[in-house]
Amino acid sequence: MPELYAQGDLLIEKVADLDLGARPHCGEVSRVVLAEGERTGHCHVLEGKVAFFRDDGLAMDLPTGLYIGHVKVTDGTARISHEEHGPIALPRGTYRIRRQREFDPKEARLVAD
């Protein structure tokens, strides 16, 4: 069973650790804006010792437009915060970040946040 976290329109899935050395331009940062809310402009912000990168080859199983990127929490715990949602603590590990969709019998729609 995958380890999943959700916050508004984001879905965070823990995945197998990845080698960051093979990823160009993948240095540690302390703050990443993962997504901006469509209705309010509030941001989903990740803070902590993390490396953020995009690799579309690691998201080929996702429908177009859902993949945001991967994040590796390199030390301690990182925190995802948003003004309208409770914070999420992510322990050390690698995670795939994507947008959520909601069910509609006629079409797949992105969750609005």
Coordinates of C-alpha atoms in Angstrom, one line a residue:
M1 CA 0.0 0.0 0.0
P2 CA 1.6 3.3 -1.0
E3 CA 2.2 6.0 1.6
L4 CA 0.1 9.0 0.6
Y5 CA -0.5 12.5 1.9
A6 CA -3.0 15.0 0.6
Q7 CA -3.4 18.7 1.1
G8 CA -6.1 20.6 -1.0
D9 CA -5.4 19.8 -4.6
L10 CA -2.0 18.2 -4.0
L11 CA -1.3 14.5 -3.6
I12 CA 2.1 13.5 -2.2
E13 CA 3.2 9.9 -2.7
K14 CA 6.3 8.4 -1.0
V15 CA 8.4 6.6 -3.6
A16 CA 11.7 4.6 -3.6
D17 CA 14.8 6.8 -3.0
L18 CA 16.4 8.2 -6.0
D19 CA 20.1 9.1 -6.7
L20 CA 20.3 12.9 -6.8
G21 CA 23.8 12.8 -8.2
A22 CA 22.5 11.8 -11.6
R23 CA 20.1 14.7 -11.7
P24 CA 21.4 18.0 -13.1
H25 CA 20.6 21.2 -11.2
C26 CA 19.3 19.3 -8.2
G27 CA 20.7 21.1 -5.2
E28 CA 19.3 21.5 -1.7
V29 CA 17.0 24.4 -1.0
S30 CA 15.1 25.4 2.1
R31 CA 11.8 26.6 0.5
V32 CA 9.9 25.5 -2.6
V33 CA 6.5 26.8 -3.8
L34 CA 4.8 23.6 -5.0
A35 CA 1.6 25.1 -6.3
E36 CA -0.5 28.2 -6.2
G37 CA -4.2 28.0 -5.4
E38 CA -6.4 28.8 -8.4
R39 CA -9.1 30.6 -6.4
T40 CA -7.3 32.4 -3.7
G41 CA -3.7 32.6 -4.9
H42 CA -2.5 31.0 -1.6
C43 CA 0.5 28.7 -2.1
H44 CA 1.4 25.2 -1.0
V45 CA 4.9 25.8 0.3
L46 CA 7.5 23.1 1.3
E47 CA 10.1 24.1 3.8
G48 CA 13.0 22.1 5.2
K49 CA 16.3 20.6 3.8
V50 CA 15.0 19.3 0.5
A51 CA 16.0 18.8 -3.1
F52 CA 13.2 19.5 -5.7
F53 CA 13.4 18.2 -9.3
R54 CA 11.2 17.3 -12.3
D55 CA 11.8 14.2 -14.4
D56 CA 8.9 13.5 -16.7
G57 CA 10.3 10.0 -17.2
L58 CA 9.3 9.3 -13.6
A59 CA 5.7 10.4 -14.2
M60 CA 4.8 8.5 -17.4
D61 CA 2.1 6.7 -15.6
L62 CA 0.3 9.9 -14.7
P63 CA -2.2 11.7 -17.0
T64 CA -0.9 14.8 -18.7
G65 CA -0.9 18.0 -16.5
L66 CA -0.9 16.3 -13.1
Y67 CA 2.8 15.9 -12.4
I68 CA 4.4 18.7 -10.4
G69 CA 7.8 17.2 -9.5
H70 CA 9.8 15.1 -7.0
V71 CA 11.1 16.2 -3.7
K72 CA 13.7 14.4 -1.6
V73 CA 13.7 15.4 2.1
T74 CA 17.4 15.1 2.9
D75 CA 17.5 15.8 6.6
G76 CA 15.0 15.7 9.4
T77 CA 11.4 16.5 8.5
A78 CA 10.1 18.9 5.9
R79 CA 6.7 20.8 6.2
I80 CA 4.1 21.6 3.6
S81 CA 2.0 24.5 4.6
H82 CA -1.0 26.4 3.1
E83 CA -3.1 29.1 4.5
E84 CA -6.4 27.1 4.2
H85 CA -5.2 23.6 5.1
G86 CA -3.4 22.0 8.0
P87 CA 0.3 21.5 7.7
I88 CA 1.8 18.1 6.6
A89 CA 5.1 16.8 8.0
L90 CA 7.1 14.7 5.6
P91 CA 9.8 12.5 7.1
R92 CA 13.2 11.9 5.3
G93 CA 12.6 10.2 2.0
T94 CA 11.6 10.8 -1.6
Y95 CA 8.1 11.9 -2.7
R96 CA 6.3 12.4 -6.0
I97 CA 4.1 15.5 -6.0
R98 CA 1.0 15.7 -8.2
R99 CA -2.3 17.4 -8.6
Q100 CA -5.4 15.5 -7.6
R101 CA -8.4 14.9 -9.8
E102 CA -12.0 14.6 -8.7
F103 CA -14.5 12.2 -10.2
D104 CA -17.1 13.4 -12.6
P105 CA -19.0 10.8 -14.6
K106 CA -18.5 12.8 -17.8
E107 CA -14.8 13.9 -17.5
A108 CA -11.8 13.9 -15.2
R109 CA -11.4 17.3 -13.5
L110 CA -8.6 18.8 -11.4
V111 CA -9.4 19.4 -7.8
A112 CA -9.8 23.2 -7.3
D113 CA -8.1 24.7 -4.3

